[in-house]
Coordinates of N, CA and C in Angstrom, one line a residue:
Chain A
X1 N 9.6 6.5 -15.0 CA 9.0 5.8 -13.9 C 8.5 6.7 -12.8
X2 N 7.8 6.1 -11.8 CA 7.3 6.9 -10.7 C 7.8 6.4 -9.4
X3 N 8.2 7.3 -8.5 CA 8.7 7.0 -7.2 C 8.2 8.0 -6.2
X4 N 7.4 7.5 -5.3 CA 6.8 8.3 -4.3 C 7.2 7.9 -2.9
X5 N 7.8 8.8 -2.1 CA 8.3 8.4 -0.8 C 7.5 9.1 0.3
X6 N 7.2 8.4 1.4 CA 6.6 9.0 2.6 C 7.1 8.2 3.8
X7 N 7.1 8.9 4.9 CA 7.5 8.1 6.1 C 6.5 7.0 6.4
X8 N 7.0 5.9 6.9 CA 6.1 4.7 7.2 C 5.2 5.0 8.3
X9 N 5.7 5.5 9.4 CA 4.8 5.7 10.6 C 5.2 7.0 11.3
X10 N 4.1 7.6 11.9 CA 4.3 8.8 12.7 C 3.4 8.7 13.9
X11 N 3.8 9.3 15.0 CA 3.0 9.3 16.2 C 2.8 10.8 16.6
X12 N 1.6 11.2 17.1 CA 1.4 12.5 17.5 C 0.4 12.5 18.7
X13 N 0.3 13.6 19.3 CA -0.6 13.7 20.5 C -1.9 14.4 20.1
X14 N -3.0 13.9 20.7 CA -4.3 14.6 20.5 C -4.2 16.1 20.8
X15 N -4.8 16.9 19.8 CA -4.8 18.3 20.0 C -3.6 19.0 19.3
X16 N -2.6 18.2 19.0 CA -1.4 18.8 18.4 C -1.5 18.9 16.9
X17 N -0.4 19.4 16.2 CA -0.3 19.5 14.8 C 0.7 18.5 14.3
X18 N 0.4 17.9 13.1 CA 1.4 17.0 12.5 C 1.5 17.3 11.1
X19 N 2.7 17.1 10.5 CA 3.0 17.3 9.1 C 3.5 16.0 8.5
X20 N 2.9 15.5 7.5 CA 3.3 14.3 6.8 C 3.8 14.7 5.5
X21 N 5.1 14.3 5.2 CA 5.8 14.7 4.0 C 5.7 13.7 2.9
X22 N 5.8 14.1 1.7 CA 5.8 13.2 0.5 C 6.7 13.8 -0.5
X23 N 7.6 13.0 -1.0 CA 8.5 13.4 -2.1 C 8.2 12.5 -3.3
X24 N 8.3 13.1 -4.5 CA 8.0 12.3 -5.7 C 9.0 12.6 -6.8
X25 N 9.3 11.5 -7.5 CA 10.0 11.7 -8.8 C 9.2 11.0 -9.8
X26 N 8.7 11.7 -10.8 CA 7.7 11.1 -11.7 C 8.1 11.5 -13.1
X27 N 7.7 10.8 -14.1 CA 8.0 11.1 -15.5 C 7.1 12.2 -16.0
X28 N 6.0 12.5 -15.3 CA 5.2 13.6 -15.6 C 4.4 14.0 -14.4
X29 N 3.7 15.1 -14.4 CA 3.0 15.5 -13.2 C 1.7 16.3 -13.6
X30 N 0.6 15.8 -13.1 CA -0.7 16.5 -13.4 C -1.5 16.5 -12.1
X31 N -0.9 16.7 -11.0 CA -1.6 16.8 -9.7 C -1.2 15.8 -8.7
X32 N -1.4 16.3 -7.4 CA -1.0 15.4 -6.3 C -2.2 15.4 -5.4
X33 N -2.6 14.2 -4.9 CA -3.7 13.9 -4.1 C -3.3 13.4 -2.7
X34 N -4.0 13.7 -1.7 CA -3.9 13.1 -0.4 C -5.2 12.3 -0.1
X35 N -5.0 11.1 0.3 CA -6.2 10.3 0.8 C -5.9 9.8 2.2
X36 N -7.0 9.6 2.9 CA -7.0 9.0 4.2 C -7.5 7.6 4.1
X37 N -6.9 6.6 4.8 CA -7.4 5.2 4.7 C -7.3 4.6 6.1
X38 N -8.5 4.3 6.7 CA -8.6 3.6 7.9 C -8.4 2.1 7.6
X39 N -7.9 1.4 8.5 CA -7.5 0.0 8.3 C -8.7 -0.8 7.8
X40 N -8.5 -1.5 6.7 CA -9.6 -2.3 6.1 C -10.6 -1.6 5.3
X41 N -10.4 -0.3 5.2 CA -11.4 0.5 4.5 C -10.9 1.1 3.2
X42 N -11.7 1.8 2.4 CA -11.3 2.4 1.2 C -10.6 3.7 1.5
X43 N -9.7 4.2 0.6 CA -9.2 5.5 0.6 C -10.3 6.6 0.5
X44 N -10.2 7.6 1.3 CA -11.2 8.7 1.1 C -10.4 10.0 0.8
X45 N -10.9 10.8 -0.1 CA -10.2 11.9 -0.6 C -10.1 13.0 0.5
X46 N -8.9 13.6 0.6 CA -8.7 14.7 1.5 C -8.4 16.0 0.7
X47 N -7.4 16.0 -0.2 CA -7.1 17.2 -0.8 C -6.4 17.0 -2.2
X48 N -6.3 18.1 -2.9 CA -5.7 18.0 -4.3 C -4.8 19.3 -4.5
X49 N -3.6 19.1 -5.0 CA -2.8 20.3 -5.4 C -2.3 20.1 -6.8
X50 N -2.3 21.1 -7.6 CA -1.7 21.0 -8.9 C -0.7 22.2 -9.1
X51 N -1.0 23.3 -8.5 CA -0.1 24.5 -8.5 C 0.6 24.6 -7.2
X52 N 1.7 25.3 -7.2 CA 2.5 25.5 -6.0 C 1.7 26.3 -5.0
X53 N 1.9 25.9 -3.7 CA 1.3 26.6 -2.6 C 0.5 25.8 -1.7
X54 N -0.3 26.4 -0.9 CA -1.0 25.8 0.2 C -2.5 25.8 -0.1
X55 N -3.1 24.6 0.1 CA -4.6 24.5 0.0 C -5.1 24.2 1.4
X56 N -6.1 24.9 1.9 CA -6.6 24.7 3.2 C -8.0 24.3 3.2
X57 N -8.3 23.3 4.0 CA -9.6 22.7 4.1 C -9.9 22.3 5.5
X58 N -10.4 23.2 6.3 CA -10.7 22.9 7.7 C -9.4 22.6 8.4
X59 N -9.4 21.5 9.1 CA -8.3 21.1 9.9 C -7.1 20.6 9.1
X60 N -7.4 20.4 7.8 CA -6.4 19.8 6.9 C -5.9 20.8 5.9
X61 N -4.6 20.8 5.7 CA -4.0 21.7 4.6 C -3.0 20.8 3.9
X62 N -2.8 21.2 2.6 CA -1.8 20.5 1.8 C -1.0 21.5 1.0
X63 N 0.3 21.2 0.9 CA 1.2 22.1 0.3 C 1.9 21.4 -0.8
X64 N 2.3 22.1 -1.9 CA 3.0 21.5 -3.0 C 4.1 22.5 -3.5
X65 N 5.3 21.9 -3.8 CA 6.3 22.6 -4.5 C 6.7 21.7 -5.6
X66 N 6.3 22.0 -6.8 CA 6.6 21.2 -8.0 C 8.1 21.2 -8.3
X67 N 8.8 22.3 -8.1 CA 10.2 22.3 -8.4 C 11.0 21.4 -7.5
X68 N 10.5 21.2 -6.3 CA 11.2 20.3 -5.4 C 10.6 18.9 -5.4
X69 N 9.6 18.7 -6.1 CA 8.9 17.4 -6.0 C 8.5 17.0 -4.6
X70 N 7.8 17.9 -4.0 CA 7.6 17.8 -2.5 C 6.2 18.3 -2.2
X71 N 5.5 17.6 -1.3 CA 4.3 18.0 -0.8 C 4.2 17.6 0.7
X72 N 3.4 18.3 1.4 CA 3.1 17.8 2.8 C 1.6 18.0 3.1
X73 N 1.1 17.2 4.0 CA -0.2 17.3 4.5 C -0.1 17.7 6.0
X74 N -0.8 18.7 6.3 CA -0.8 19.3 7.7 C -2.1 19.0 8.4
X75 N -2.1 18.4 9.5 CA -3.3 18.1 10.2 C -3.2 18.9 11.6
X76 N -4.2 19.7 11.8 CA -4.3 20.5 13.0 C -5.3 19.9 14.0
X77 N -5.1 20.3 15.2 CA -6.1 19.9 16.3 C -6.4 18.4 16.2
X78 N -5.4 17.7 16.3 CA -5.5 16.2 16.0 C -6.6 15.6 17.0
X79 N -7.4 14.7 16.4 CA -8.4 13.9 17.1 C -8.0 12.5 17.0
X80 N -8.5 11.7 18.0 CA -8.2 10.2 18.0 C -8.6 9.6 16.7
X81 N -9.7 10.1 16.1 CA -10.2 9.5 14.9 C -9.3 9.7 13.7
X82 N -8.3 10.6 13.8 CA -7.4 10.9 12.7 C -6.4 9.8 12.6
X83 N -6.3 8.9 13.6 CA -5.4 7.7 13.5 C -5.8 6.9 12.2
X84 N -4.9 6.8 11.3 CA -5.2 6.2 10.0 C -3.9 6.3 9.2
X85 N -4.0 5.7 8.0 CA -2.9 5.8 7.0 C -3.2 7.0 6.1
X86 N -2.2 7.8 5.7 CA -2.4 8.9 4.8 C -1.6 8.6 3.6
X87 N -2.3 8.6 2.4 CA -1.7 8.2 1.2 C -1.5 9.4 0.3
X88 N -0.2 9.5 -0.2 CA 0.1 10.5 -1.2 C 0.0 9.9 -2.6
X89 N -0.6 10.5 -3.5 CA -0.8 9.9 -4.9 C -0.6 11.0 -5.9
X90 N 0.2 10.6 -7.0 CA 0.5 11.5 -8.1 C -0.2 11.1 -9.3
X91 N -0.8 12.0 -10.1 CA -1.3 11.7 -11.4 C -0.3 12.2 -12.4
X92 N 0.0 11.4 -13.4 CA 1.0 11.8 -14.4 C 0.3 12.6 -15.5
X93 N 1.2 13.0 -16.5 CA 0.6 13.8 -17.6 C -0.2 12.9 -18.5
X94 N 0.2 11.6 -18.6 CA -0.3 10.8 -19.7 C -1.8 10.5 -19.6
X95 N -2.2 10.4 -18.4 CA -3.6 10.0 -18.3 C -4.1 10.2 -16.9
X96 N -5.0 9.3 -16.4 CA -5.6 9.6 -15.2 C -5.2 8.6 -14.1
X97 N -4.2 7.8 -14.4 CA -3.8 6.8 -13.4 C -3.2 7.5 -12.2
X98 N -3.5 7.1 -11.0 CA -2.9 7.5 -9.8 C -1.8 6.6 -9.4
X99 N -0.6 7.1 -9.0 CA 0.5 6.3 -8.5 C 0.6 6.7 -7.0
X100 N 0.4 5.7 -6.1 CA 0.4 5.9 -4.7 C 1.7 5.6 -4.0
X101 N 2.0 6.4 -3.0 CA 3.1 6.1 -2.1 C 2.6 5.0 -1.2
X102 N 3.6 4.5 -0.3 CA 3.3 3.4 0.6 C 2.4 3.8 1.7
X103 N 2.1 5.1 1.9 CA 1.3 5.5 3.0 C 2.0 5.8 4.3
X104 N 1.5 6.7 5.1 CA 2.1 7.0 6.4 C 1.0 6.6 7.4
X105 N 1.4 5.7 8.3 CA 0.5 5.3 9.4 C 0.6 6.3 10.5
X106 N -0.4 7.0 10.8 CA -0.4 8.0 11.9 C -1.1 7.5 13.1
X107 N -0.5 7.5 14.2 CA -1.1 7.1 15.5 C -1.3 8.3 16.4
X108 N -2.5 8.6 16.7 CA -2.7 9.7 17.6 C -3.0 9.2 19.0
X109 N -2.2 9.7 20.0 CA -2.3 9.2 21.3 C -2.9 10.3 22.2
X110 N -3.5 9.9 23.3 CA -4.2 10.9 24.2 C -3.2 11.7 24.9
Chain B
X1 N -25.2 11.3 0.2 CA -24.1 11.6 -0.7 C -23.8 10.3 -1.6
X2 N -23.7 10.5 -2.9 CA -23.5 9.3 -3.7 C -22.2 8.6 -3.4
X3 N -22.3 7.3 -3.5 CA -21.1 6.4 -3.2 C -20.9 5.4 -4.3
X4 N -19.6 5.0 -4.4 CA -19.3 3.8 -5.2 C -19.6 2.6 -4.3
X5 N -20.3 1.6 -4.9 CA -20.5 0.4 -4.1 C -19.9 -0.8 -4.8
X6 N -19.5 -1.8 -4.0 CA -18.9 -3.0 -4.6 C -19.5 -4.2 -3.9
X7 N -19.5 -5.3 -4.8 CA -20.0 -6.6 -4.3 C -19.1 -7.7 -4.9
X8 N -18.9 -8.8 -4.2 CA -19.1 -9.0 -2.7 C -18.1 -8.2 -1.9
X9 N -18.3 -8.2 -0.6 CA -17.3 -7.6 0.2 C -16.1 -8.5 0.5
X10 N -16.4 -9.8 0.5 CA -15.4 -10.8 0.6 C -15.6 -11.9 -0.4
X11 N -14.6 -12.4 -1.0 CA -14.7 -13.5 -2.0 C -13.5 -14.5 -1.7
X12 N -13.9 -15.7 -1.5 CA -12.9 -16.8 -1.4 C -13.0 -17.7 -2.5
X13 N -11.9 -18.0 -3.2 CA -11.9 -18.9 -4.3 C -10.7 -19.8 -4.4
X14 N -10.8 -20.9 -5.2 CA -9.7 -21.8 -5.3 C -8.8 -21.3 -6.5
X15 N -7.6 -21.5 -6.4 CA -6.6 -21.2 -7.4 C -7.1 -21.8 -8.7
X16 N -7.0 -21.0 -9.8 CA -7.4 -21.5 -11.1 C -8.9 -21.2 -11.4
X17 N -9.6 -20.8 -10.5 CA -11.0 -20.4 -10.7 C -11.2 -19.0 -11.2
X18 N -12.3 -18.8 -11.9 CA -12.6 -17.4 -12.4 C -13.4 -16.7 -11.3
X19 N -13.1 -15.4 -11.2 CA -13.9 -14.6 -10.3 C -14.3 -13.3 -11.0
X20 N -15.5 -12.8 -10.7 CA -16.0 -11.5 -11.2 C -16.3 -10.6 -10.0
X21 N -15.6 -9.5 -10.0 CA -15.9 -8.5 -8.9 C -16.7 -7.4 -9.5
X22 N -17.7 -7.0 -8.7 CA -18.7 -6.0 -9.3 C -18.6 -4.7 -8.6
X23 N -18.9 -3.7 -9.4 CA -18.9 -2.3 -8.9 C -20.0 -1.5 -9.5
X24 N -20.6 -0.6 -8.7 CA -21.6 0.3 -9.2 C -21.0 1.7 -9.0
X25 N -20.5 2.4 -10.0 CA -19.9 3.7 -9.9 C -20.9 4.7 -9.5
X26 N -20.5 5.9 -9.2 CA -21.4 7.0 -8.9 C -22.1 7.4 -10.2
X27 N -23.4 7.6 -10.2 CA -24.2 7.6 -11.4 C -23.8 8.6 -12.5
X28 N -23.4 9.8 -12.2 CA -23.0 10.7 -13.2 C -21.6 10.7 -13.6
X29 N -20.8 9.7 -13.1 CA -19.4 9.6 -13.4 C -19.2 8.9 -14.7
X30 N -18.1 9.3 -15.4 CA -17.9 8.7 -16.7 C -16.6 7.9 -16.8
X31 N -15.8 8.0 -15.8 CA -14.5 7.3 -15.8 C -14.4 6.3 -14.6
X32 N -14.0 5.1 -14.9 CA -14.0 4.1 -13.9 C -12.6 3.4 -13.8
X33 N -12.3 3.0 -12.6 CA -11.0 2.5 -12.4 C -11.0 1.2 -11.5
X34 N -10.0 0.4 -11.6 CA -9.8 -0.7 -10.6 C -8.3 -0.5 -10.1
X35 N -8.2 -0.6 -8.8 CA -7.0 -0.6 -8.1 C -6.9 -1.9 -7.2
X36 N -5.8 -2.3 -6.8 CA -5.7 -3.4 -5.8 C -4.7 -3.0 -4.8
X37 N -4.8 -3.6 -3.6 CA -3.9 -3.4 -2.5 C -3.7 -4.7 -1.8
X38 N -2.5 -5.3 -2.0 CA -2.1 -6.5 -1.3 C -1.9 -6.1 0.1
X39 N -2.2 -7.0 1.0 CA -2.2 -6.7 2.5 C -0.8 -6.1 2.9
X40 N -0.9 -4.9 3.5 CA 0.4 -4.3 4.0 C 1.2 -3.6 2.9
X41 N 0.7 -3.5 1.7 CA 1.4 -2.9 0.6 C 0.6 -1.7 0.1
X42 N 1.2 -1.0 -0.9 CA 0.6 0.2 -1.4 C -0.5 -0.1 -2.4
X43 N -1.4 0.9 -2.6 CA -2.5 0.8 -3.6 C -1.8 0.9 -5.0
X44 N -2.3 0.0 -5.8 CA -1.7 -0.1 -7.2 C -2.8 0.0 -8.2
X45 N -2.5 0.8 -9.2 CA -3.4 1.0 -10.3 C -3.5 -0.3 -11.2
X46 N -4.7 -0.6 -11.6 CA -4.8 -1.7 -12.6 C -5.2 -1.2 -14.0
X47 N -6.3 -0.5 -14.0 CA -6.9 -0.2 -15.3 C -7.9 1.0 -15.1
X48 N -8.0 1.8 -16.2 CA -9.0 2.8 -16.3 C -9.9 2.6 -17.5
X49 N -11.1 3.1 -17.5 CA -12.1 2.7 -18.5 C -13.0 3.9 -18.7
X50 N -13.1 4.2 -20.0 CA -14.0 5.4 -20.4 C -14.6 5.1 -21.7
X51 N -15.9 5.4 -21.9 CA -16.6 5.3 -23.2 C -16.5 3.9 -23.7
X52 N -16.7 2.9 -22.8 CA -16.7 1.5 -23.1 C -15.4 0.9 -23.6
X53 N -14.3 1.5 -23.3 CA -13.0 0.9 -23.6 C -12.0 1.3 -22.6
X54 N -10.9 0.5 -22.5 CA -9.8 0.7 -21.6 C -9.1 1.9 -22.1
X55 N -8.8 2.9 -21.2 CA -8.0 4.0 -21.6 C -6.6 3.9 -21.2
X56 N -6.3 3.2 -20.1 CA -5.0 3.0 -19.6 C -4.9 1.7 -18.7
X57 N -3.8 1.0 -18.8 CA -3.7 -0.1 -17.9 C -2.2 -0.3 -17.5
X58 N -2.0 -0.9 -16.3 CA -0.7 -1.1 -15.8 C -0.2 -2.5 -16.2
X59 N 1.1 -2.7 -15.9 CA 1.7 -4.0 -16.2 C 1.0 -5.2 -15.4
X60 N 0.4 -4.8 -14.3 CA -0.3 -5.9 -13.6 C -1.5 -6.4 -14.4
X61 N -2.1 -5.6 -15.1 CA -3.3 -5.9 -15.8 C -3.0 -6.7 -17.1
X62 N -2.7 -8.0 -16.9 CA -2.3 -8.9 -18.0 C -3.5 -9.5 -18.6
X63 N -3.3 -10.6 -19.4 CA -4.3 -11.2 -20.2 C -5.3 -11.9 -19.3
X64 N -5.0 -12.2 -18.0 CA -5.9 -12.8 -17.1 C -7.0 -11.9 -16.6
X65 N -6.8 -10.6 -16.8 CA -7.8 -9.6 -16.3 C -8.6 -9.1 -17.5
X66 N -9.8 -8.8 -17.2 CA -10.6 -8.0 -18.2 C -11.6 -7.2 -17.4
X67 N -12.1 -6.2 -18.1 CA -13.1 -5.3 -17.5 C -14.3 -5.2 -18.5
X68 N -15.4 -4.9 -17.9 CA -16.6 -4.7 -18.7 C -17.6 -3.8 -18.1
X69 N -18.4 -3.1 -18.9 CA -19.5 -2.4 -18.4 C -20.8 -3.0 -19.0
X70 N -21.3 -4.0 -18.4 CA -22.3 -4.8 -19.1 C -23.7 -4.1 -19.2
X71 N -23.9 -3.1 -18.4 CA -25.1 -2.3 -18.5 C -24.9 -0.9 -18.1
X72 N -25.9 -0.1 -17.9 CA -25.7 1.3 -17.6 C -25.2 1.6 -16.2
X73 N -25.1 0.6 -15.3 CA -24.7 0.9 -14.0 C -23.6 0.1 -13.4
X74 N -23.4 -1.1 -13.9 CA -22.3 -2.0 -13.4 C -21.0 -1.9 -14.1
X75 N -19.9 -2.1 -13.4 CA -18.6 -2.1 -13.9 C -17.9 -3.3 -13.3
X76 N -17.4 -4.2 -14.1 CA -16.9 -5.5 -13.5 C -15.4 -5.7 -13.8
X77 N -14.8 -6.4 -12.9 CA -13.4 -6.9 -13.1 C -13.4 -8.4 -13.1
X78 N -12.9 -9.0 -14.1 CA -12.9 -10.5 -14.2 C -11.4 -10.9 -14.1
X79 N -11.2 -11.9 -13.3 CA -9.9 -12.6 -13.3 C -10.1 -14.0 -13.7
X80 N -9.5 -14.4 -14.9 CA -9.9 -15.7 -15.5 C -9.5 -16.9 -14.8
X81 N -8.2 -16.9 -14.3 CA -7.7 -18.1 -13.7 C -6.8 -17.5 -12.5
X82 N -7.5 -17.5 -11.3 CA -6.8 -16.8 -10.2 C -5.6 -17.6 -9.7
X83 N -4.6 -16.7 -9.3 CA -3.4 -17.3 -8.7 C -3.3 -16.8 -7.2
X84 N -2.5 -17.5 -6.5 CA -2.3 -17.2 -5.1 C -2.0 -15.7 -4.9
X85 N -1.2 -15.2 -5.8 CA -0.7 -13.8 -5.6 C -1.8 -12.7 -6.0
X86 N -2.9 -13.2 -6.5 CA -4.0 -12.3 -6.8 C -4.8 -11.9 -5.5
X87 N -4.5 -12.6 -4.4 CA -5.1 -12.3 -3.1 C -4.8 -10.8 -2.7
X88 N -5.8 -10.1 -2.6 CA -5.7 -8.6 -2.3 C -7.0 -8.0 -2.1
X89 N -7.0 -6.7 -1.7 CA -8.2 -5.9 -1.7 C -8.3 -5.2 -3.0
X90 N -9.5 -5.4 -3.7 CA -9.7 -4.7 -5.0 C -10.6 -3.6 -4.8
X91 N -10.2 -2.4 -5.2 CA -11.0 -1.2 -5.1 C -11.4 -0.7 -6.4
X92 N -12.7 -0.4 -6.6 CA -13.2 0.3 -7.7 C -13.3 1.8 -7.4
X93 N -13.1 2.6 -8.4 CA -13.2 4.0 -8.2 C -13.8 4.6 -9.4
X94 N -14.4 5.8 -9.3 CA -15.0 6.5 -10.4 C -14.7 8.0 -10.3
X95 N -14.7 8.7 -11.4 CA -14.6 10.2 -11.4 C -15.4 10.7 -12.5
X96 N -15.8 12.0 -12.3 CA -16.6 12.7 -13.3 C -15.8 12.9 -14.6
X97 N -14.6 13.3 -14.4 CA -13.7 13.6 -15.5 C -12.4 12.9 -15.3
X98 N -11.5 13.1 -16.2 CA -10.2 12.4 -16.0 C -9.0 13.4 -15.8
X99 N -9.3 14.7 -15.8 CA -8.2 15.6 -15.7 C -8.5 16.7 -14.7
X100 N -7.6 17.6 -14.6 CA -7.8 18.7 -13.6 C -7.9 18.2 -12.2
X101 N -8.6 18.8 -11.4 CA -8.7 18.4 -10.0 C -9.7 17.3 -9.7
X102 N -10.2 16.7 -10.8 CA -11.2 15.8 -10.6 C -10.8 14.6 -9.7
X103 N -11.6 14.3 -8.7 CA -11.3 13.3 -7.7 C -11.8 12.0 -8.1
X104 N -11.0 11.0 -7.8 CA -11.4 9.6 -7.9 C -12.0 9.2 -6.6
X105 N -13.2 8.7 -6.6 CA -13.9 8.3 -5.3 C -13.9 6.7 -5.3
X106 N -13.4 6.2 -4.2 CA -13.2 4.8 -4.1 C -14.4 4.1 -3.4
X107 N -14.7 2.9 -3.9 CA -15.6 2.0 -3.2 C -15.0 1.3 -2.0
X108 N -15.8 0.6 -1.2 CA -15.3 0.0 0.0 C -14.4 -1.2 -0.2
X109 N -14.3 -1.7 -1.4 CA -13.4 -2.8 -1.7 C -14.0 -4.2 -1.6
X110 N -13.4 -5.1 -2.4 CA -13.7 -6.5 -2.3 C -12.4 -7.2 -1.9
X111 N -12.5 -7.9 -0.7 CA -11.3 -8.7 -0.3 C -11.3 -10.0 -1.0
X112 N -10.4 -10.3 -1.8 CA -10.3 -11.5 -2.6 C -9.2 -12.4 -1.9
X113 N -9.6 -13.6 -1.6 CA -8.6 -14.6 -1.0 C -8.6 -15.8 -1.9
X114 N -7.4 -16.1 -2.5 CA -7.2 -17.2 -3.4 C -6.5 -18.3 -2.6
X115 N -7.1 -19.5 -2.5 CA -6.6 -20.6 -1.7 C -5.9 -21.7 -2.6

């Protein structure tokens, strides 16, 4: 089975840095994705990790430790528009299905 | 930038009725997916489709559901006899490949309300 855990909500201040954690226990592993989802909208792709380490993409970075079943998404220089839900999703070995966590709702305050 | 599109954006139907949700994947993509998200809950995988057949499906995707690629551009999800618990946002997604870092791009969704 697949189990993916993320905090339900986080609050941060504009201009600050926030780290959103994700832990997973899955029957297989073939990559971890982070998506951003604004309320009522579709998930949009942010980052992908399949090997251990840090992937950096502008203000967003994502880290993976396969041995620990752990990932985090780091958002720097927070902007008000970053207020959204951030979804951690794991692809298993068997195919291309993504299993999503419940999402972390981030609120950025002035 | 190419996008996945979905129609309609909202669909209201009576319990027991059939609905067809439509999607146009990104044109050079070969793999297509349906996910659903019940209000306030997580995104859940329904089915993936490649080369005109289902490649993977979840427990949610029972006999009431079917998918089809009726032509070279559309990808549809049919629910034969809708139930109240089918009310959700349904997202279509597509990807160029199924493995590696290939990203699934999501459409804007169809909000289905079953009364």
